[in-house]
């Protein structure tokens, strides 16, 4: 149930206002070296999975990966890359550094970050790894307090990017979703299509979006392969749905008072 959510009369920042009205903001990466590191680690993992030397032009290598990877092998390829990235202690800090201030501005300064890594690799004209229109918060899995820091490793435009329905039309269509129960998701997509936006992002930029609104992707009809990461953040002390702290999320910034509070034991509790 929507309640009054204004900020005690304080105007939202430009970034906050844009996030509220569009459902997303796109900004230059705050630490370009960290973004390049993320891309370099990913490309190195891809080259290792293909058993080839890492080409010099990393951007072109990623963008043309469909010349080397068959659709049938795509998921194993993606999982091999994720294994490497998950084992690399540099990856998460570098990723966070790309958008830390942005996340802090929109979410707060005590944060939990998703522990696993979301990676999409979408070859041109491949319909095997699509995420049809959805809202992450329609099931009970996800808390509406989550935001996604979405970072492409190549320039993305039109169907090479993802689409999102801005909050106002999302509110209107959400009330009518039950009308599409029979017809299905594709019919809902067709209905909302005129109001949604495919978000163009160039390498060097990051996007923060709210996964509460309808979003997803289509078959990539551009000539190059899409590579993008999606990582969730939320306020450390915001309500958790099924994705729990310590399990799905881990703390990434905890202020001193919270460190004391979280580790405080009442006298006589036996484990102090
Ligand atoms: O990357 C995409 O196309 C969709 C990502 C998504 O659905 C999410 O991160 O929640
Ligand atoms: Fe999603």
PDB file of C-alpha atoms and ligand atoms in Angstrom:
ATOM      1  CA  UNK A   1       0.000   0.000   0.000  1.00  0.00           C
ATOM      2  CA  UNK A   2       1.491   3.350  -1.004  1.00  0.00           C
ATOM      3  CA  UNK A   3       1.775   5.698   1.934  1.00  0.00           C
ATOM      4  CA  UNK A   4       3.031   9.254   2.105  1.00  0.00           C
ATOM      5  CA  UNK A   5       6.647   8.933   1.113  1.00  0.00           C
ATOM      6  CA  UNK A   6       7.790  12.526   0.894  1.00  0.00           C
ATOM      7  CA  UNK A   7      11.079  13.454   2.455  1.00  0.00           C
ATOM      8  CA  UNK A   8       9.768  15.589   5.326  1.00  0.00           C
ATOM      9  CA  UNK A   9       9.322  18.504   2.961  1.00  0.00           C
ATOM     10  CA  UNK A  10      12.919  18.356   1.773  1.00  0.00           C
ATOM     11  CA  UNK A  11      13.271  18.348  -2.015  1.00  0.00           C
ATOM     12  CA  UNK A  12      15.016  15.279  -3.424  1.00  0.00           C
ATOM     13  CA  UNK A  13      18.426  15.905  -5.013  1.00  0.00           C
ATOM     14  CA  UNK A  14      18.536  16.067  -8.825  1.00  0.00           C
ATOM     15  CA  UNK A  15      19.670  12.476  -8.822  1.00  0.00           C
ATOM     16  CA  UNK A  16      16.975  11.517  -6.325  1.00  0.00           C
ATOM     17  CA  UNK A  17      14.277  13.353  -8.282  1.00  0.00           C
ATOM     18  CA  UNK A  18      15.359  11.683 -11.526  1.00  0.00           C
ATOM     19  CA  UNK A  19      15.438   8.272  -9.870  1.00  0.00           C
ATOM     20  CA  UNK A  20      11.927   8.799  -8.515  1.00  0.00           C
ATOM     21  CA  UNK A  21      10.425  10.017 -11.772  1.00  0.00           C
ATOM     22  CA  UNK A  22      12.265   7.852 -14.332  1.00  0.00           C
ATOM     23  CA  UNK A  23      12.964   4.790 -12.145  1.00  0.00           C
ATOM     24  CA  UNK A  24      16.641   4.950 -13.055  1.00  0.00           C
ATOM     25  CA  UNK A  25      19.640   7.232 -13.431  1.00  0.00           C
ATOM     26  CA  UNK A  26      22.674   6.841 -15.678  1.00  0.00           C
ATOM     27  CA  UNK A  27      25.960   8.385 -14.530  1.00  0.00           C
ATOM     28  CA  UNK A  28      29.636   8.216 -15.461  1.00  0.00           C
ATOM     29  CA  UNK A  29      31.445   5.541 -13.460  1.00  0.00           C
ATOM     30  CA  UNK A  30      32.893   7.195 -10.367  1.00  0.00           C
ATOM     31  CA  UNK A  31      36.162   5.318 -10.672  1.00  0.00           C
ATOM     32  CA  UNK A  32      37.065   4.643 -14.284  1.00  0.00           C
ATOM     33  CA  UNK A  33      40.085   2.556 -13.344  1.00  0.00           C
ATOM     34  CA  UNK A  34      37.825   0.328 -11.242  1.00  0.00           C
ATOM     35  CA  UNK A  35      35.402  -0.085 -14.168  1.00  0.00           C
ATOM     36  CA  UNK A  36      38.280  -0.957 -16.493  1.00  0.00           C
ATOM     37  CA  UNK A  37      39.410  -3.503 -13.901  1.00  0.00           C
ATOM     38  CA  UNK A  38      35.935  -5.068 -13.845  1.00  0.00           C
ATOM     39  CA  UNK A  39      35.994  -5.306 -17.636  1.00  0.00           C
ATOM     40  CA  UNK A  40      39.554  -6.593 -17.733  1.00  0.00           C
ATOM     41  CA  UNK A  41      38.866  -9.340 -15.150  1.00  0.00           C
ATOM     42  CA  UNK A  42      35.759 -10.382 -17.078  1.00  0.00           C
ATOM     43  CA  UNK A  43      37.492 -10.453 -20.443  1.00  0.00           C
ATOM     44  CA  UNK A  44      40.427 -12.395 -18.965  1.00  0.00           C
ATOM     45  CA  UNK A  45      37.996 -14.951 -17.533  1.00  0.00           C
ATOM     46  CA  UNK A  46      36.278 -15.175 -20.935  1.00  0.00           C
ATOM     47  CA  UNK A  47      39.586 -15.717 -22.729  1.00  0.00           C
ATOM     48  CA  UNK A  48      40.559 -18.395 -20.195  1.00  0.00           C
ATOM     49  CA  UNK A  49      37.220 -20.175 -20.745  1.00  0.00           C
ATOM     50  CA  UNK A  50      37.904 -20.113 -24.503  1.00  0.00           C
ATOM     51  CA  UNK A  51      41.519 -21.205 -23.960  1.00  0.00           C
ATOM     52  CA  UNK A  52      42.870 -18.270 -25.966  1.00  0.00           C
ATOM     53  CA  UNK A  53      45.195 -15.373 -25.126  1.00  0.00           C
ATOM     54  CA  UNK A  54      43.407 -12.182 -24.140  1.00  0.00           C
ATOM     55  CA  UNK A  55      43.176  -9.993 -27.268  1.00  0.00           C
ATOM     56  CA  UNK A  56      44.486  -6.418 -27.043  1.00  0.00           C
ATOM     57  CA  UNK A  57      41.207  -4.733 -27.823  1.00  0.00           C
ATOM     58  CA  UNK A  58      39.104  -5.958 -24.917  1.00  0.00           C
ATOM     59  CA  UNK A  59      36.012  -3.987 -25.943  1.00  0.00           C
ATOM     60  CA  UNK A  60      35.971  -5.458 -29.458  1.00  0.00           C
ATOM     61  CA  UNK A  61      36.695  -8.945 -28.056  1.00  0.00           C
ATOM     62  CA  UNK A  62      33.614  -8.787 -25.818  1.00  0.00           C
ATOM     63  CA  UNK A  63      31.400  -7.152 -28.452  1.00  0.00           C
ATOM     64  CA  UNK A  64      32.163  -9.875 -31.003  1.00  0.00           C
ATOM     65  CA  UNK A  65      32.155 -12.856 -28.644  1.00  0.00           C
ATOM     66  CA  UNK A  66      29.305 -14.385 -30.703  1.00  0.00           C
ATOM     67  CA  UNK A  67      31.959 -15.138 -33.331  1.00  0.00           C
ATOM     68  CA  UNK A  68      33.593 -17.502 -30.833  1.00  0.00           C
ATOM     69  CA  UNK A  69      30.798 -18.815 -28.589  1.00  0.00           C
ATOM     70  CA  UNK A  70      27.853 -20.907 -29.797  1.00  0.00           C
ATOM     71  CA  UNK A  71      24.411 -20.443 -28.223  1.00  0.00           C
ATOM     72  CA  UNK A  72      24.534 -24.044 -26.996  1.00  0.00           C
ATOM     73  CA  UNK A  73      27.732 -23.294 -25.047  1.00  0.00           C
ATOM     74  CA  UNK A  74      26.730 -19.859 -23.809  1.00  0.00           C
ATOM     75  CA  UNK A  75      25.472 -20.761 -20.359  1.00  0.00           C
ATOM     76  CA  UNK A  76      28.501 -22.901 -19.467  1.00  0.00           C
ATOM     77  CA  UNK A  77      30.736 -20.120 -20.764  1.00  0.00           C
ATOM     78  CA  UNK A  78      28.924 -17.571 -18.597  1.00  0.00           C
ATOM     79  CA  UNK A  79      29.117 -19.811 -15.523  1.00  0.00           C
ATOM     80  CA  UNK A  80      32.851 -20.391 -16.068  1.00  0.00           C
ATOM     81  CA  UNK A  81      33.368 -16.616 -16.092  1.00  0.00           C
ATOM     82  CA  UNK A  82      31.272 -16.167 -12.951  1.00  0.00           C
ATOM     83  CA  UNK A  83      33.283 -18.852 -11.121  1.00  0.00           C
ATOM     84  CA  UNK A  84      36.463 -16.900 -11.781  1.00  0.00           C
ATOM     85  CA  UNK A  85      34.970 -13.529 -10.829  1.00  0.00           C
ATOM     86  CA  UNK A  86      33.416 -14.863  -7.615  1.00  0.00           C
ATOM     87  CA  UNK A  87      36.811 -16.230  -6.568  1.00  0.00           C
ATOM     88  CA  UNK A  88      38.537 -12.904  -7.251  1.00  0.00           C
ATOM     89  CA  UNK A  89      38.657 -10.648  -4.179  1.00  0.00           C
ATOM     90  CA  UNK A  90      39.117  -7.578  -6.394  1.00  0.00           C
ATOM     91  CA  UNK A  91      35.836  -7.918  -8.207  1.00  0.00           C
ATOM     92  CA  UNK A  92      33.230  -6.782  -5.678  1.00  0.00           C
ATOM     93  CA  UNK A  93      35.211  -3.782  -4.341  1.00  0.00           C
ATOM     94  CA  UNK A  94      35.937  -2.647  -7.918  1.00  0.00           C
ATOM     95  CA  UNK A  95      32.280  -2.992  -8.841  1.00  0.00           C
ATOM     96  CA  UNK A  96      31.144  -1.033  -5.790  1.00  0.00           C
ATOM     97  CA  UNK A  97      33.711   1.702  -6.535  1.00  0.00           C
ATOM     98  CA  UNK A  98      32.047   2.315  -9.915  1.00  0.00           C
ATOM     99  CA  UNK A  99      28.870   3.638  -8.283  1.00  0.00           C
ATOM    100  CA  UNK A 100      29.351   3.950  -4.549  1.00  0.00           C
ATOM    101  CA  UNK A 101      28.381   7.621  -4.196  1.00  0.00           C
ATOM    102  CA  UNK A 102      25.413   7.149  -6.472  1.00  0.00           C
ATOM    103  CA  UNK A 103      24.132   4.220  -4.414  1.00  0.00           C
ATOM    104  CA  UNK A 104      24.723   6.191  -1.232  1.00  0.00           C
ATOM    105  CA  UNK A 105      22.802   9.153  -2.588  1.00  0.00           C
ATOM    106  CA  UNK A 106      19.802   7.083  -3.587  1.00  0.00           C
ATOM    107  CA  UNK A 107      19.851   4.413  -0.852  1.00  0.00           C
ATOM    108  CA  UNK A 108      21.858   5.598   2.158  1.00  0.00           C
ATOM    109  CA  UNK A 109      25.324   5.204   3.554  1.00  0.00           C
ATOM    110  CA  UNK A 110      24.913   1.914   5.387  1.00  0.00           C
ATOM    111  CA  UNK A 111      24.589  -0.677   2.693  1.00  0.00           C
ATOM    112  CA  UNK A 112      24.251  -4.358   1.988  1.00  0.00           C
ATOM    113  CA  UNK A 113      25.409  -5.695  -1.371  1.00  0.00           C
ATOM    114  CA  UNK A 114      24.385  -8.839  -3.203  1.00  0.00           C
ATOM    115  CA  UNK A 115      26.942 -11.614  -2.647  1.00  0.00           C
ATOM    116  CA  UNK A 116      26.643 -13.459  -5.907  1.00  0.00           C
ATOM    117  CA  UNK A 117      27.141 -11.822  -9.298  1.00  0.00           C
ATOM    118  CA  UNK A 118      24.521 -11.319 -11.985  1.00  0.00           C
ATOM    119  CA  UNK A 119      25.963 -11.407 -15.506  1.00  0.00           C
ATOM    120  CA  UNK A 120      24.040 -11.258 -18.791  1.00  0.00           C
ATOM    121  CA  UNK A 121      25.682 -12.162 -22.084  1.00  0.00           C
ATOM    122  CA  UNK A 122      23.245 -11.716 -24.940  1.00  0.00           C
ATOM    123  CA  UNK A 123      24.377 -12.753 -28.372  1.00  0.00           C
ATOM    124  CA  UNK A 124      22.756 -11.085 -31.392  1.00  0.00           C
ATOM    125  CA  UNK A 125      19.443 -12.752 -32.336  1.00  0.00           C
ATOM    126  CA  UNK A 126      19.685 -15.283 -29.489  1.00  0.00           C
ATOM    127  CA  UNK A 127      16.388 -15.968 -27.742  1.00  0.00           C
ATOM    128  CA  UNK A 128      17.765 -18.524 -25.288  1.00  0.00           C
ATOM    129  CA  UNK A 129      18.701 -16.288 -22.374  1.00  0.00           C
ATOM    130  CA  UNK A 130      16.030 -13.646 -22.136  1.00  0.00           C
ATOM    131  CA  UNK A 131      14.470 -12.125 -19.050  1.00  0.00           C
ATOM    132  CA  UNK A 132      10.910 -11.320 -20.147  1.00  0.00           C
ATOM    133  CA  UNK A 133       9.083  -8.384 -18.606  1.00  0.00           C
ATOM    134  CA  UNK A 134       8.884  -8.685 -14.810  1.00  0.00           C
ATOM    135  CA  UNK A 135       9.179  -6.785 -11.587  1.00  0.00           C
ATOM    136  CA  UNK A 136      11.570  -8.315  -9.076  1.00  0.00           C
ATOM    137  CA  UNK A 137       9.142  -7.482  -6.268  1.00  0.00           C
ATOM    138  CA  UNK A 138       5.992  -9.143  -7.565  1.00  0.00           C
ATOM    139  CA  UNK A 139       6.887 -12.405  -5.839  1.00  0.00           C
ATOM    140  CA  UNK A 140       7.878 -12.583  -2.179  1.00  0.00           C
ATOM    141  CA  UNK A 141      11.569 -13.023  -2.983  1.00  0.00           C
ATOM    142  CA  UNK A 142      12.676  -9.424  -3.225  1.00  0.00           C
ATOM    143  CA  UNK A 143      12.358  -6.449  -0.992  1.00  0.00           C
ATOM    144  CA  UNK A 144      11.132  -3.263  -2.684  1.00  0.00           C
ATOM    145  CA  UNK A 145      14.021  -1.496  -0.940  1.00  0.00           C
ATOM    146  CA  UNK A 146      16.527  -3.052  -3.325  1.00  0.00           C
ATOM    147  CA  UNK A 147      18.151  -1.124  -6.161  1.00  0.00           C
ATOM    148  CA  UNK A 148      20.226  -2.572  -8.998  1.00  0.00           C
ATOM    149  CA  UNK A 149      23.582  -1.136 -10.032  1.00  0.00           C
ATOM    150  CA  UNK A 150      23.640  -2.220 -13.688  1.00  0.00           C
ATOM    151  CA  UNK A 151      26.935  -1.920 -15.533  1.00  0.00           C
ATOM    152  CA  UNK A 152      27.476  -2.742 -19.207  1.00  0.00           C
ATOM    153  CA  UNK A 153      30.943  -3.697 -20.505  1.00  0.00           C
ATOM    154  CA  UNK A 154      30.041  -2.642 -24.053  1.00  0.00           C
ATOM    155  CA  UNK A 155      27.943   0.214 -25.451  1.00  0.00           C
ATOM    156  CA  UNK A 156      24.276  -0.789 -25.293  1.00  0.00           C
ATOM    157  CA  UNK A 157      21.383   0.694 -27.229  1.00  0.00           C
ATOM    158  CA  UNK A 158      17.844  -0.398 -28.214  1.00  0.00           C
ATOM    159  CA  UNK A 159      17.367  -4.177 -27.774  1.00  0.00           C
ATOM    160  CA  UNK A 160      21.005  -4.611 -26.795  1.00  0.00           C
ATOM    161  CA  UNK A 161      20.091  -2.816 -23.560  1.00  0.00           C
ATOM    162  CA  UNK A 162      17.290  -3.485 -21.070  1.00  0.00           C
ATOM    163  CA  UNK A 163      13.908  -1.822 -20.948  1.00  0.00           C
ATOM    164  CA  UNK A 164      12.099  -0.297 -18.021  1.00  0.00           C
ATOM    165  CA  UNK A 165       8.647   1.144 -17.463  1.00  0.00           C
ATOM    166  CA  UNK A 166       8.865   4.422 -15.505  1.00  0.00           C
ATOM    167  CA  UNK A 167       7.186   4.530 -12.072  1.00  0.00           C
ATOM    168  CA  UNK A 168       4.058   6.478 -13.059  1.00  0.00           C
ATOM    169  CA  UNK A 169       2.936   4.258 -15.957  1.00  0.00           C
ATOM    170  CA  UNK A 170       4.139   1.301 -13.890  1.00  0.00           C
ATOM    171  CA  UNK A 171       1.710   2.255 -11.131  1.00  0.00           C
ATOM    172  CA  UNK A 172      -1.149   2.459 -13.618  1.00  0.00           C
ATOM    173  CA  UNK A 173      -0.351  -0.807 -15.392  1.00  0.00           C
ATOM    174  CA  UNK A 174       0.415  -2.677 -12.198  1.00  0.00           C
ATOM    175  CA  UNK A 175      -3.201  -2.186 -11.144  1.00  0.00           C
ATOM    176  CA  UNK A 176      -4.233  -3.924 -14.376  1.00  0.00           C
ATOM    177  CA  UNK A 177      -1.773  -6.817 -14.372  1.00  0.00           C
ATOM    178  CA  UNK A 178      -4.513  -9.295 -13.356  1.00  0.00           C
ATOM    179  CA  UNK A 179      -6.221  -8.574 -16.699  1.00  0.00           C
ATOM    180  CA  UNK A 180      -3.237 -10.235 -18.398  1.00  0.00           C
ATOM    181  CA  UNK A 181      -3.207 -13.433 -16.309  1.00  0.00           C
ATOM    182  CA  UNK A 182      -4.764 -15.413 -19.168  1.00  0.00           C
ATOM    183  CA  UNK A 183      -3.004 -13.746 -22.074  1.00  0.00           C
ATOM    184  CA  UNK A 184       0.439 -13.867 -20.506  1.00  0.00           C
ATOM    185  CA  UNK A 185       3.559 -11.769 -20.255  1.00  0.00           C
ATOM    186  CA  UNK A 186       4.009 -11.088 -23.954  1.00  0.00           C
ATOM    187  CA  UNK A 187       0.553  -9.513 -24.127  1.00  0.00           C
ATOM    188  CA  UNK A 188       1.395  -7.355 -21.133  1.00  0.00           C
ATOM    189  CA  UNK A 189       4.661  -6.353 -22.817  1.00  0.00           C
ATOM    190  CA  UNK A 190       2.774  -5.348 -25.982  1.00  0.00           C
ATOM    191  CA  UNK A 191       0.347  -3.291 -23.914  1.00  0.00           C
ATOM    192  CA  UNK A 192       3.037  -1.356 -22.045  1.00  0.00           C
ATOM    193  CA  UNK A 193       5.514  -1.191 -24.945  1.00  0.00           C
ATOM    194  CA  UNK A 194       4.604   2.362 -26.075  1.00  0.00           C
ATOM    195  CA  UNK A 195       5.418   3.670 -22.597  1.00  0.00           C
ATOM    196  CA  UNK A 196       8.635   1.836 -21.840  1.00  0.00           C
ATOM    197  CA  UNK A 197      12.168   2.895 -22.567  1.00  0.00           C
ATOM    198  CA  UNK A 198      15.210   0.942 -23.736  1.00  0.00           C
ATOM    199  CA  UNK A 199      18.038   2.731 -21.980  1.00  0.00           C
ATOM    200  CA  UNK A 200      21.115   3.599 -24.048  1.00  0.00           C
ATOM    201  CA  UNK A 201      24.334   3.406 -22.018  1.00  0.00           C
ATOM    202  CA  UNK A 202      27.890   3.728 -23.223  1.00  0.00           C
ATOM    203  CA  UNK A 203      30.834   1.907 -21.743  1.00  0.00           C
ATOM    204  CA  UNK A 204      32.124   4.182 -18.984  1.00  0.00           C
ATOM    205  CA  UNK A 205      28.662   4.785 -17.547  1.00  0.00           C
ATOM    206  CA  UNK A 206      26.657   2.933 -14.906  1.00  0.00           C
ATOM    207  CA  UNK A 207      22.925   2.749 -14.290  1.00  0.00           C
ATOM    208  CA  UNK A 208      21.064   2.531 -11.007  1.00  0.00           C
ATOM    209  CA  UNK A 209      17.433   1.400 -11.275  1.00  0.00           C
ATOM    210  CA  UNK A 210      14.580   0.260  -9.121  1.00  0.00           C
ATOM    211  CA  UNK A 211      13.611  -3.349  -9.919  1.00  0.00           C
ATOM    212  CA  UNK A 212      10.156  -2.679  -8.441  1.00  0.00           C
ATOM    213  CA  UNK A 213       8.970  -1.392 -11.823  1.00  0.00           C
ATOM    214  CA  UNK A 214       8.433  -3.606 -14.863  1.00  0.00           C
ATOM    215  CA  UNK A 215      11.642  -4.245 -16.793  1.00  0.00           C
ATOM    216  CA  UNK A 216      13.417  -6.932 -18.786  1.00  0.00           C
ATOM    217  CA  UNK A 217      15.001  -7.510 -22.154  1.00  0.00           C
ATOM    218  CA  UNK A 218      14.173  -8.643 -25.697  1.00  0.00           C
ATOM    219  CA  UNK A 219      16.083 -10.539 -28.345  1.00  0.00           C
ATOM    220  CA  UNK A 220      19.197  -8.472 -29.043  1.00  0.00           C
ATOM    221  CA  UNK A 221      18.754  -7.250 -32.640  1.00  0.00           C
ATOM    222  CA  UNK A 222      21.941  -5.193 -32.660  1.00  0.00           C
ATOM    223  CA  UNK A 223      25.083  -6.525 -34.342  1.00  0.00           C
ATOM    224  CA  UNK A 224      27.163  -6.837 -31.152  1.00  0.00           C
ATOM    225  CA  UNK A 225      26.886  -8.954 -27.992  1.00  0.00           C
ATOM    226  CA  UNK A 226      25.512  -7.400 -24.836  1.00  0.00           C
ATOM    227  CA  UNK A 227      27.574  -7.841 -21.645  1.00  0.00           C
ATOM    228  CA  UNK A 228      26.104  -6.432 -18.459  1.00  0.00           C
ATOM    229  CA  UNK A 229      26.310  -6.994 -14.732  1.00  0.00           C
ATOM    230  CA  UNK A 230      23.465  -6.490 -12.302  1.00  0.00           C
ATOM    231  CA  UNK A 231      24.198  -6.242  -8.597  1.00  0.00           C
ATOM    232  CA  UNK A 232      21.674  -5.435  -5.903  1.00  0.00           C
ATOM    233  CA  UNK A 233      22.129  -3.023  -3.022  1.00  0.00           C
ATOM    234  CA  UNK A 234      19.839  -2.047  -0.179  1.00  0.00           C
ATOM    235  CA  UNK A 235      19.909  -0.069   3.021  1.00  0.00           C
ATOM    236  CA  UNK A 236      21.499  -2.338   5.632  1.00  0.00           C
ATOM    237  CA  UNK A 237      18.569  -1.916   8.024  1.00  0.00           C
ATOM    238  CA  UNK A 238      15.725  -1.912   5.516  1.00  0.00           C
ATOM    239  CA  UNK A 239      13.314  -4.872   5.631  1.00  0.00           C
ATOM    240  CA  UNK A 240      14.587  -8.113   4.112  1.00  0.00           C
ATOM    241  CA  UNK A 241      12.258 -10.385   2.152  1.00  0.00           C
ATOM    242  CA  UNK A 242      13.464 -13.899   1.355  1.00  0.00           C
ATOM    243  CA  UNK A 243      16.930 -12.708   0.391  1.00  0.00           C
ATOM    244  CA  UNK A 244      18.559 -12.452   3.803  1.00  0.00           C
ATOM    245  CA  UNK A 245      21.569 -10.601   5.145  1.00  0.00           C
ATOM    246  CA  UNK A 246      24.542 -12.985   5.442  1.00  0.00           C
ATOM    247  CA  UNK A 247      22.983 -15.282   2.902  1.00  0.00           C
ATOM    248  CA  UNK A 248      22.009 -13.375  -0.262  1.00  0.00           C
ATOM    249  CA  UNK A 249      23.386 -10.008   0.901  1.00  0.00           C
ATOM    250  CA  UNK A 250      26.472  -9.030   2.842  1.00  0.00           C
ATOM    251  CA  UNK A 251      27.195  -5.699   4.555  1.00  0.00           C
ATOM    252  CA  UNK A 252      29.530  -3.380   2.648  1.00  0.00           C
ATOM    253  CA  UNK A 253      29.399  -0.275   4.811  1.00  0.00           C
ATOM    254  CA  UNK A 254      28.543  -0.347   8.500  1.00  0.00           C
ATOM    255  CA  UNK A 255      28.964   2.783  10.645  1.00  0.00           C
ATOM    256  CA  UNK A 256      30.617   2.539  14.074  1.00  0.00           C
ATOM    257  CA  UNK A 257      27.390   2.951  16.063  1.00  0.00           C
ATOM    258  CA  UNK A 258      25.840   0.147  14.027  1.00  0.00           C
ATOM    259  CA  UNK A 259      28.906  -2.058  14.557  1.00  0.00           C
ATOM    260  CA  UNK A 260      28.446  -1.611  18.306  1.00  0.00           C
ATOM    261  CA  UNK A 261      24.712  -2.137  18.074  1.00  0.00           C
ATOM    262  CA  UNK A 262      24.964  -5.250  15.962  1.00  0.00           C
ATOM    263  CA  UNK A 263      27.497  -6.904  18.252  1.00  0.00           C
ATOM    264  CA  UNK A 264      25.981  -5.792  21.563  1.00  0.00           C
ATOM    265  CA  UNK A 265      25.058  -8.514  23.994  1.00  0.00           C
ATOM    266  CA  UNK A 266      22.815  -7.916  26.990  1.00  0.00           C
ATOM    267  CA  UNK A 267      24.527  -8.659  30.317  1.00  0.00           C
ATOM    268  CA  UNK A 268      23.972 -12.239  31.330  1.00  0.00           C
ATOM    269  CA  UNK A 269      23.111 -13.394  27.821  1.00  0.00           C
ATOM    270  CA  UNK A 270      25.906 -15.942  28.163  1.00  0.00           C
ATOM    271  CA  UNK A 271      27.926 -15.212  25.045  1.00  0.00           C
ATOM    272  CA  UNK A 272      29.376 -11.791  25.953  1.00  0.00           C
TER     273      UNK A 272
HETATM  274  O1  LIG B   1      19.803  -7.067 -17.550  1.00  0.00           O
HETATM  275  C1  LIG B   1      18.624  -7.155 -17.866  1.00  0.00           C
HETATM  276  O2  LIG B   1      18.245  -7.110 -19.027  1.00  0.00           O
HETATM  277  C2  LIG B   1      17.570  -7.338 -16.804  1.00  0.00           C
HETATM  278  C3  LIG B   1      18.151  -7.317 -15.440  1.00  0.00           C
HETATM  279  C4  LIG B   1      17.137  -7.556 -14.370  1.00  0.00           C
HETATM  280  O3  LIG B   1      16.041  -7.972 -14.581  1.00  0.00           O
HETATM  281  C5  LIG B   1      17.526  -7.260 -12.983  1.00  0.00           C
HETATM  282  O4  LIG B   1      18.709  -6.984 -12.733  1.00  0.00           O
HETATM  283  O5  LIG B   1      16.650  -7.290 -12.110  1.00  0.00           O
HETATM  284 FE1  LIG B   2      14.825  -7.893 -12.765  1.00  0.00          FE
END
